Amino acid sequence: MPLSDTALLRFLNSVHPYDSLPPVVLRKLAPKFHLIEAPAGTQVYTLGENLDGLYLVHTGEVEVTDENGIPVSNLGPRNSFGERGLTRGGRAVTSAVTTTDSLLLLLPAADFHGLMASQPKVARFFDRRRPGSPANNTLATMRVADIMSRPPVTCPVEQTCQGAAQLMRDQNISSVCVTQRNQLKGILTTRDLTSKLLAQGWPATTPVADVMSRDPLTLSPSALGSEVLQMMMEHGLGHIPVVQGDALVGIVTQTDLTRFQAVNSGELVLTIARAVSVEDMARATAEIPRLLVQLVAAGNRHEVVTRLITDIADSVTRRLLTLAEKTLGPPPVPYLWLACGSQGRREQTGVTDQDNCLILADGLAPGDDAYFAQLAQIVCDGLHQCGYIYCPGDMMATNARWRQPVHIWRSYFRNWIARPDPEAQMLASVMFDLRPIGGDHSLYGDLQGETLGAARQNSIFTAHMVANSLKHQPPLGLLRGLATIRSGEHRNTLDMKHNGVVPVVDLGRIYALSGAIHSVNTRARLEAAAATGLLSPAGAQDLLDAYDLIAQTRLEHQAQQIRSGEMPDNYLAPSDLSDLERSHLRDAFVVVKTMQSAVGYGRRLLS
């Protein structure tokens, strides 16, 4: 079917990223596309062969499958395919076949690479890897949106000064924005109340409109911290409203700047280490949401953010153990407190519960467990008070099942490996992420090595663990979309935990079992799997890039919720992302599904 030059240009102008190209560039690019008529059943390319270029569907439908023949995408008009192989050495990493009579456009490989090199927007679209951003941001280079308090406390212009003063007292603030239909009219500060109202003897019923500072200086959310500092110093201000267009969206105060500079993980850990009560620690952990926002806004990678946040949980746990021993006296036998779940993997975010257990030295005398039951209760209650809520599945040291001597733990792991029923698979998945936190670390060293060795040698157990790991699937729709939750409270969102990071966490655990890898951190496991040959360099890089993008997107979602005054969660609406972000996120999920398929078929991704 012929396609005129005009029709081709019109079509390309409707496809991203070509619609972002300057007209002169697009006119020169269009003739380079080759037209391919492909009847239903045409094999466009097969896994491993050299790619001729980048394919773009004009009409029809193309099915893309992984190395095991499992469909990962059904692509319709305006969808591209083949870019992953082109950016990874030029060989196809999937297979593609038309399922209906189709018309395809092929941009030769040389022209594709030339376009990537000359057009940054095209390069950003087709390269899934997120560019690293230097984590050297200071207050001066941060955006106002990441510093300001929101939502700001406001009052109407008709409010009395007494009412405004009571509002500031109740909110423990030193200023209030005066608005009319959400438009900023002025700002009233405690200084205004003393220097104008009280000093001149005006009545408390005076309207705030008569006392406030009218038309205050403002900044936009995109302004930099340096502008805040400059404006405050030059004009002697302590409060600067933040407006977006005509709408008031926040306020920056000197207190915000002080808190921003003061909140860091090191200071929080130090505060916790010196705490004499649970209340002291709870005040410190209440700063974790602010810390998360600050770390994300400063461009830190997700594994840095989660490690620093987990360090705080570790410090709280160790301090609680110390305080418990001061209350109960010295333990009757050595013990080791361990964390599992996200704390065990050092991957805690702004949403977490507690998962922990106790390993006790053999030789426990009758009645000794009463001491450890009390110790566990003190620590778990303290963690809960500090925001690490009780585990819904009761995977805590307060449960006698998870507070046992070494020989019992050894029998637990031995039985799980020998009889991998569904419960055993679930428990093994949790307990293979154990990490010592406080106590005698020697109680776990031999146990971990023995367990990994036994698990690796039991092919039936490994096969069951592989099957269990595939229960969490990336949220992929066949028609080049994202499969959102269909009903309930989180309808039309993506579960970035269970369908996002957990599938990669499960893969990392399988690689750890297969290679007897002692690391429990997911990224460390993936890197070790590549180093030991369980993953090819290309496969490992793909999976690491995919994991980084998914985990970073999850963290940025939580940071944005915190900035908006919401409780952070793991449910992300695709509509909150740009077309480019959705495309990259879906590509990352495709990589994860491909790797799951490879593990499910017992294959290694070796090039």
XYZ file of C-alpha atoms in Angstrom:
607
model
C 0.000 0.000 0.000
C 1.656 3.249 -1.063
C 2.076 6.042 1.462
C 2.533 9.575 0.166
C 5.170 11.891 1.581
C 2.445 14.105 2.996
C 0.669 11.168 4.663
C 3.957 9.898 6.111
C 4.805 13.298 7.582
C 1.306 13.607 8.998
C 1.637 10.168 10.580
C 5.073 10.833 12.097
C 3.803 14.108 13.504
C 1.262 12.084 15.485
C 3.868 9.749 17.012
C 6.124 10.516 19.951
C 9.048 11.354 19.927
C 8.958 12.373 16.251
C 6.332 15.010 17.019
C 8.960 16.821 19.123
C 11.436 17.164 16.240
C 11.940 20.489 14.465
C 10.001 20.474 11.148
C 13.167 20.678 9.052
C 14.644 17.652 10.845
C 11.442 15.647 10.450
C 11.228 16.440 6.724
C 14.777 15.135 6.246
C 14.091 12.062 8.391
C 10.817 10.949 6.778
C 12.276 9.697 3.461
C 14.664 7.426 5.361
C 11.797 5.218 6.566
C 11.256 2.079 4.456
C 7.719 0.843 3.929
C 7.163 -2.881 4.628
C 3.930 -4.681 3.776
C 3.690 -7.630 6.178
C 0.771 -10.062 5.864
C -0.475 -11.784 9.012
C 2.066 -14.324 10.259
C 5.140 -12.498 8.933
C 8.204 -13.036 11.119
C 9.596 -9.512 11.420
C 12.692 -10.681 13.281
C 13.726 -13.493 15.625
C 15.644 -13.545 18.868
C 19.385 -13.091 18.427
C 19.459 -11.939 14.813
C 20.938 -8.639 13.687
C 18.283 -5.956 13.548
C 17.843 -3.960 10.351
C 16.605 -0.965 12.291
C 13.759 0.437 14.345
C 10.231 -0.687 13.459
C 7.121 1.466 13.733
C 3.592 0.085 13.268
C 1.547 2.149 10.825
C -1.413 -0.216 10.581
C -2.043 -3.722 11.861
C -0.765 -5.530 14.939
C 2.528 -7.131 15.986
C 3.091 -9.671 18.757
C 6.434 -9.468 20.598
C 7.559 -12.578 22.512
C 10.469 -13.348 24.825
C 13.012 -16.146 24.437
C 10.496 -18.677 25.758
C 7.794 -17.706 23.286
C 5.737 -15.908 25.938
C 4.010 -12.733 24.648
C 5.209 -9.537 26.308
C 3.414 -7.046 24.051
C 0.741 -6.787 21.388
C 1.597 -3.611 19.503
C -0.788 -1.561 17.420
C -0.424 1.611 15.307
C 2.095 4.238 16.474
C 4.049 1.753 18.564
C 7.783 1.210 18.006
C 9.721 -1.998 18.614
C 13.295 -3.202 18.282
C 14.862 -0.255 20.142
C 16.030 -2.363 23.046
C 18.151 -4.594 20.844
C 19.454 -1.655 18.837
C 20.700 0.056 22.009
C 22.215 -3.211 23.290
C 24.577 -4.136 20.490
C 22.200 -4.450 17.544
C 20.894 -7.997 18.147
C 17.223 -8.713 18.783
C 16.424 -9.570 22.405
C 12.853 -10.600 21.516
C 10.979 -12.025 18.536
C 8.264 -10.206 16.591
C 5.539 -11.503 14.275
C 2.537 -9.799 12.694
C -0.837 -11.123 13.840
C -2.840 -9.198 11.240
C -2.057 -7.765 7.828
C 0.229 -4.891 8.728
C 2.086 -1.953 7.295
C 5.388 -1.274 9.049
C 7.854 1.570 8.813
C 11.544 0.710 9.197
C 14.138 3.316 10.156
C 17.543 1.779 9.253
C 19.891 1.152 12.182
C 22.447 3.740 11.080
C 19.792 6.425 10.782
C 18.332 5.435 14.158
C 21.715 5.792 15.879
C 22.341 9.083 14.100
C 18.984 10.382 15.287
C 19.751 9.261 18.863
C 23.088 11.064 18.750
C 21.738 14.335 17.347
C 18.358 14.623 19.072
C 18.408 14.466 22.911
C 14.618 14.131 23.150
C 14.701 11.030 20.956
C 17.589 9.591 22.991
C 15.688 10.155 26.241
C 12.617 8.439 24.818
C 14.317 5.278 23.579
C 16.915 4.882 26.348
C 15.185 3.355 29.373
C 18.105 4.001 31.694
C 17.551 6.898 34.022
C 20.532 9.279 33.986
C 22.189 9.543 37.350
C 21.850 12.871 39.043
C 24.608 14.037 41.328
C 23.669 13.932 44.981
C 25.435 17.178 45.785
C 22.399 19.434 45.930
C 22.449 21.998 48.702
C 19.715 24.181 50.111
C 20.659 26.874 47.592
C 20.060 24.572 44.606
C 16.865 22.881 45.844
C 13.509 23.813 44.372
C 11.103 25.766 46.558
C 8.523 23.002 45.984
C 10.788 20.618 47.920
C 11.303 23.006 50.843
C 7.985 24.761 51.403
C 5.260 23.860 53.886
C 2.015 22.809 52.280
C -0.825 23.328 52.486
C -0.344 26.769 54.040
C -2.540 27.871 56.928
C -4.921 30.592 55.751
C -7.686 32.842 57.003
C -10.187 35.079 55.157
C -9.784 38.837 54.934
C -12.840 39.253 57.201
C -11.182 37.334 60.069
C -10.517 39.294 63.248
C -6.963 39.658 64.518
C -7.941 37.763 67.660
C -9.229 34.856 65.569
C -6.066 34.859 63.478
C -3.897 34.947 66.621
C -5.798 31.976 68.047
C -5.300 30.123 64.762
C -1.537 30.742 64.868
C -1.410 29.622 68.492
C -3.319 26.411 67.784
C -1.193 25.615 64.732
C 2.065 26.608 66.483
C 3.029 28.928 63.629
C 4.147 32.558 63.422
C 2.244 33.675 60.321
C -0.981 33.114 58.452
C -1.728 33.798 54.784
C -4.780 35.948 54.172
C -6.781 34.841 51.135
C -9.934 35.517 49.219
C -11.143 32.648 47.005
C -7.675 31.044 47.339
C -5.989 34.163 45.972
C -3.327 35.647 48.230
C -4.259 39.098 49.545
C -1.672 39.487 52.273
C 0.224 37.893 55.125
C -0.231 38.408 58.857
C 2.697 37.663 61.195
C 3.169 37.821 64.950
C 5.369 40.864 64.294
C 2.388 42.594 62.619
C 0.234 41.868 65.666
C 2.757 43.345 68.102
C 4.072 46.304 66.070
C 0.746 47.399 64.595
C -2.180 46.072 66.623
C -0.821 46.069 70.194
C 1.589 48.991 69.827
C -1.191 51.242 68.528
C -3.824 49.976 70.951
C -6.228 48.706 68.332
C -9.003 46.349 69.478
C -8.644 42.581 69.062
C -11.700 42.642 66.783
C -9.816 44.624 64.135
C -10.058 42.782 60.758
C -6.802 41.233 59.609
C -7.155 43.234 56.383
C -6.307 46.382 58.384
C -3.150 44.913 59.906
C -1.719 42.456 57.374
C 1.117 43.176 54.986
C -0.542 43.625 51.627
C 0.818 42.288 48.331
C 3.708 40.386 49.951
C 6.698 39.231 47.959
C 6.158 35.729 46.637
C 8.003 32.974 44.807
C 6.922 30.161 42.512
C 7.375 26.442 43.347
C 10.070 26.220 40.650
C 12.232 28.909 42.255
C 15.489 27.860 43.906
C 16.440 27.938 47.554
C 19.039 30.589 46.709
C 16.203 32.933 45.743
C 14.529 32.309 49.106
C 17.742 33.113 50.956
C 18.376 36.220 48.877
C 14.823 37.549 49.287
C 14.799 36.936 53.039
C 18.173 38.630 53.595
C 17.580 41.630 51.317
C 14.088 42.413 52.624
C 14.360 41.166 56.208
C 11.591 38.616 55.729
C 10.888 35.505 57.721
C 7.967 34.213 55.624
C 7.549 34.001 51.842
C 4.267 32.760 50.314
C 4.549 30.440 47.309
C 2.082 30.924 44.461
C 1.385 29.005 41.279
C -0.279 31.398 38.881
C -2.863 33.135 41.050
C -3.237 30.268 43.521
C -1.515 30.055 46.899
C 0.162 26.643 47.155
C 2.596 26.932 50.074
C 4.825 29.033 52.256
C 8.536 29.022 53.072
C 9.645 30.193 56.508
C 12.972 30.506 58.273
C 11.871 27.512 60.338
C 11.491 25.464 57.154
C 15.029 26.373 56.106
C 16.418 25.506 59.531
C 14.617 22.174 59.590
C 15.733 21.382 56.085
C 19.358 21.958 56.932
C 19.106 20.147 60.258
C 17.348 16.985 59.105
C 19.816 14.346 58.011
C 20.146 10.681 58.774
C 23.330 11.136 60.798
C 21.703 13.617 63.170
C 18.661 11.391 63.605
C 20.827 8.340 64.328
C 22.801 10.345 66.879
C 19.604 11.568 68.538
C 18.287 8.018 68.725
C 21.544 6.644 70.119
C 21.309 9.162 72.986
C 17.568 8.752 73.578
C 16.486 7.837 77.098
C 12.885 7.017 76.208
C 10.725 5.717 73.399
C 9.134 9.163 73.169
C 12.523 10.686 72.356
C 13.021 8.168 69.543
C 9.497 8.677 68.212
C 10.151 12.412 67.864
C 13.234 11.591 65.802
C 11.530 9.027 63.540
C 8.702 11.510 62.922
C 11.253 13.396 60.792
C 11.717 10.445 58.401
C 9.090 11.678 55.873
C 10.843 15.054 55.689
C 14.180 13.269 55.312
C 12.825 11.135 52.469
C 11.620 14.215 50.587
C 14.964 15.916 51.099
C 16.997 12.898 49.972
C 14.893 12.311 46.865
C 14.861 15.989 45.931
C 18.651 16.099 46.279
C 18.990 13.524 43.519
C 20.095 10.572 45.651
C 19.665 7.137 44.100
C 16.962 4.912 45.544
C 19.409 2.468 47.147
C 21.091 5.353 48.979
C 17.776 6.752 50.234
C 16.476 3.385 51.442
C 19.800 2.504 53.084
C 19.859 5.764 55.055
C 16.237 5.343 56.121
C 16.879 1.727 57.156
C 19.913 2.838 59.197
C 17.488 4.808 61.359
C 15.300 1.726 61.952
C 18.409 -0.262 62.869
C 19.437 2.426 65.361
C 15.985 2.478 66.935
C 16.050 -1.308 67.284
C 19.492 -1.373 68.897
C 18.610 1.441 71.302
C 15.404 -0.339 72.303
C 17.416 -3.511 72.971
C 19.763 -1.526 75.209
C 16.891 0.086 77.113
C 15.190 -3.293 77.468
C 18.310 -4.833 78.975
C 18.559 -1.920 81.425
C 15.022 -2.691 82.530
C 15.249 -6.485 82.578
C 18.876 -6.983 83.503
C 21.486 -9.006 81.567
C 20.146 -11.798 79.306
C 20.406 -15.390 80.642
C 22.050 -16.564 77.386
C 23.437 -14.800 74.298
C 20.851 -13.760 71.727
C 20.664 -12.168 68.288
C 17.907 -9.843 67.074
C 17.408 -10.036 63.305
C 15.283 -8.091 60.836
C 13.702 -9.535 57.722
C 11.554 -7.993 55.006
C 12.508 -4.539 53.766
C 14.529 -3.716 56.881
C 16.510 -6.931 56.458
C 17.253 -5.996 52.835
C 17.993 -2.355 53.772
C 15.184 -1.217 51.452
C 12.798 0.661 53.720
C 10.831 3.570 52.269
C 8.213 5.872 53.742
C 5.779 2.964 54.202
C 6.851 0.057 56.373
C 5.917 -2.370 59.103
C 8.212 -4.449 61.292
C 9.411 -7.987 60.569
C 11.840 -9.466 63.076
C 12.868 -12.526 65.058
C 15.177 -13.707 67.821
C 17.800 -16.434 67.674
C 18.793 -17.646 71.139
C 21.888 -19.602 72.106
C 21.379 -23.309 72.713
C 21.354 -24.304 76.355
C 18.325 -22.208 77.254
C 17.160 -23.200 80.738
C 13.479 -23.696 81.618
C 11.924 -20.321 82.295
C 14.598 -18.361 80.420
C 12.219 -17.640 77.568
C 10.168 -15.405 79.865
C 13.038 -12.904 79.782
C 13.173 -12.883 75.999
C 9.388 -12.685 75.700
C 9.509 -9.484 77.752
C 12.465 -8.156 75.763
C 10.642 -8.820 72.497
C 7.509 -7.096 73.774
C 9.448 -3.990 74.835
C 11.258 -3.740 71.499
C 8.250 -4.467 69.252
C 6.023 -2.062 71.209
C 8.739 0.578 70.953
C 9.125 0.068 67.216
C 5.359 0.398 66.796
C 5.345 3.642 68.789
C 8.138 4.934 66.532
C 6.052 4.315 63.399
C 7.151 0.780 62.490
C 3.732 -0.783 62.868
C 3.148 -4.325 64.068
C 3.472 -6.939 61.318
C -0.033 -7.930 60.110
C 1.241 -11.499 59.673
C 2.686 -11.611 63.223
C 6.202 -12.155 61.864
C 7.729 -10.702 65.018
C 9.853 -11.834 67.942
C 6.816 -11.493 70.216
C 5.505 -14.641 68.512
C 7.134 -17.597 70.304
C 7.542 -19.357 66.968
C 10.047 -16.713 65.882
C 11.908 -16.642 69.207
C 13.809 -19.920 69.366
C 17.259 -21.425 70.053
C 19.720 -22.037 67.213
C 18.947 -25.763 66.919
C 15.226 -25.028 66.436
C 16.006 -22.475 63.731
C 18.264 -25.000 62.066
C 15.368 -27.518 62.038
C 13.015 -24.831 60.652
C 15.199 -24.235 57.603
C 15.957 -27.934 57.161
C 12.237 -28.817 57.153
C 11.300 -25.972 54.810
C 13.889 -27.156 52.312
C 12.931 -30.826 52.636
C 9.167 -30.269 52.390
C 8.540 -27.079 50.380
C 4.766 -26.775 50.795
C 3.167 -23.348 50.215
C 3.678 -22.218 53.811
C 7.301 -23.347 53.752
C 7.882 -21.414 50.523
C 6.369 -18.271 52.021
C 8.350 -18.534 55.238
C 11.575 -19.325 53.428
C 11.055 -16.272 51.193
C 10.821 -14.085 54.284
C 13.572 -15.729 56.302
C 16.125 -15.791 53.495
C 16.214 -12.002 53.879
C 17.363 -12.107 57.516
C 20.000 -9.601 58.647
C 21.486 -9.375 62.151
C 20.743 -6.104 63.962
C 21.832 -6.465 67.593
C 23.349 -9.119 69.807
C 25.747 -12.015 69.169
C 26.212 -12.155 65.378
C 27.991 -15.520 65.557
C 24.637 -17.193 66.255
C 23.644 -16.660 62.602
C 26.859 -16.989 60.608
C 27.040 -20.792 60.411
C 23.256 -21.104 60.110
C 23.138 -18.842 57.043
C 25.944 -20.682 55.260
C 24.470 -24.115 55.993
C 21.007 -23.057 54.826
C 22.195 -21.538 51.544
C 24.273 -24.636 50.808
C 21.408 -27.024 51.523
C 18.926 -24.952 49.512
C 21.223 -24.784 46.501
C 21.673 -28.569 46.457
C 17.931 -29.312 46.632
C 16.613 -28.869 43.093
C 13.010 -29.581 44.128
C 13.076 -26.841 46.764
C 14.676 -24.419 44.315
C 12.023 -25.211 41.701
C 9.262 -24.536 44.228
C 10.883 -21.272 45.258
C 11.103 -20.236 41.608
C 7.400 -20.979 41.131
C 6.573 -19.031 44.288
C 8.615 -16.057 43.093
C 6.591 -15.830 39.871
C 3.323 -15.174 41.719
C 4.050 -11.457 41.657
C 3.800 -10.284 38.058
C 4.607 -6.865 36.601
C 1.455 -4.872 35.740
C 1.555 -5.286 31.970
C -1.397 -5.048 29.636
C -1.060 -6.823 26.319
C -2.031 -3.775 24.276
C 1.095 -1.748 25.066
C -0.467 -0.492 28.272
C -0.178 -0.843 32.030
C -2.546 -3.138 33.890
C -3.981 -1.130 36.780
C -5.960 -2.392 39.771
C -9.529 -2.885 38.552
C -11.608 -2.308 41.675
C -11.560 -1.239 45.284
C -9.944 1.653 47.105
C -6.918 1.738 44.771
C -8.756 1.310 41.476
C -6.902 2.558 38.373
C -3.519 2.614 40.105
C -0.354 0.512 39.941
C 0.816 -1.305 43.053
C 4.452 -0.230 42.897
C 5.351 -2.572 45.750
C 3.784 -5.963 45.017
C 3.765 -5.606 41.216
C 6.721 -3.255 40.965
C 9.713 -3.870 43.219
C 8.652 -7.238 44.694
C 9.039 -9.180 41.410
C 12.654 -7.960 41.249
C 13.184 -8.698 44.956
C 11.949 -12.242 44.301
C 14.327 -12.615 41.353
C 17.218 -11.411 43.488
C 16.370 -14.005 46.141
C 16.333 -16.791 43.545
C 19.745 -15.744 42.256
C 21.005 -15.699 45.857
C 19.789 -19.261 46.375
C 21.213 -20.467 43.078
C 24.608 -18.893 43.676
C 24.809 -19.206 47.489
C 25.037 -15.406 47.616
C 25.130 -14.108 51.201
C 23.961 -10.562 50.390
C 20.355 -9.795 51.265
C 20.061 -6.417 49.557
C 18.320 -6.815 46.194
C 20.676 -4.666 44.148
C 23.704 -6.316 45.746
C 22.237 -9.715 44.884
C 21.767 -8.753 41.240
C 25.312 -7.427 41.002
C 26.675 -10.598 42.632
C 24.620 -12.737 40.223
C 26.272 -10.945 37.305
C 29.724 -11.350 38.870
C 29.221 -15.112 39.347
C 27.814 -15.716 35.851
C 24.199 -16.346 36.836
C 23.314 -13.339 34.706
C 24.991 -12.165 31.541
C 26.442 -8.644 31.615
C 23.710 -7.426 29.260
C 20.942 -9.223 31.169
C 22.195 -7.912 34.482
C 22.431 -4.341 33.185
C 18.901 -4.536 31.782
C 17.506 -5.819 35.058
C 19.446 -3.312 37.169
C 18.262 -0.450 34.957
C 14.680 -1.694 35.182
C 14.866 -2.087 38.963
C 16.395 1.363 39.392
C 13.633 2.979 37.355
C 10.817 1.142 39.177
C 12.258 1.742 42.650
C 13.055 5.397 41.928
C 9.558 6.011 40.551
C 8.069 4.510 43.707
C 10.188 6.747 45.948
C 9.395 9.866 43.931
C 5.685 9.038 44.194
C 5.958 8.806 47.990
C 7.978 12.019 48.200
C 5.351 13.855 46.158
C 2.586 12.588 48.465
C 4.482 13.787 51.528
C 5.031 17.207 49.925
C 1.277 17.386 49.330
C 0.515 16.631 52.975
C -0.656 13.077 52.279
C 0.361 9.807 53.870
C 2.764 7.995 51.523
C 1.679 4.734 49.925
C 2.653 2.415 47.066
C -0.268 3.117 44.720
C 0.655 5.206 41.690
C -1.863 6.414 39.118
C -0.394 6.163 35.596
C -2.225 9.380 34.790
C 0.184 11.149 37.150
C 3.042 10.271 34.796
C 3.921 11.801 31.461
C 3.710 9.742 28.266
C 7.484 9.413 28.327
C 7.525 8.222 31.953
C 4.754 5.697 31.311
C 6.591 4.357 28.272
C 9.848 3.917 30.176
C 8.101 2.366 33.161
C 6.344 -0.138 30.942
C 9.630 -1.019 29.246
C 11.117 -1.662 32.689
C 8.243 -4.000 33.530
C 8.808 -5.841 30.231
C 12.428 -6.451 31.223
C 11.345 -7.879 34.576
C 8.768 -10.148 32.953
C 11.378 -11.377 30.466
C 13.765 -12.232 33.299
C 10.978 -13.972 35.203
C 10.292 -16.054 32.108
C 13.953 -17.007 31.844
C 14.069 -18.071 35.502
C 10.807 -19.965 35.126
C 12.235 -21.973 32.253
C 15.441 -22.654 34.166
C 17.609 -20.686 31.748
C 20.453 -18.296 32.413
C 20.590 -15.093 30.394
C 24.115 -15.597 29.118
C 25.124 -13.831 25.917
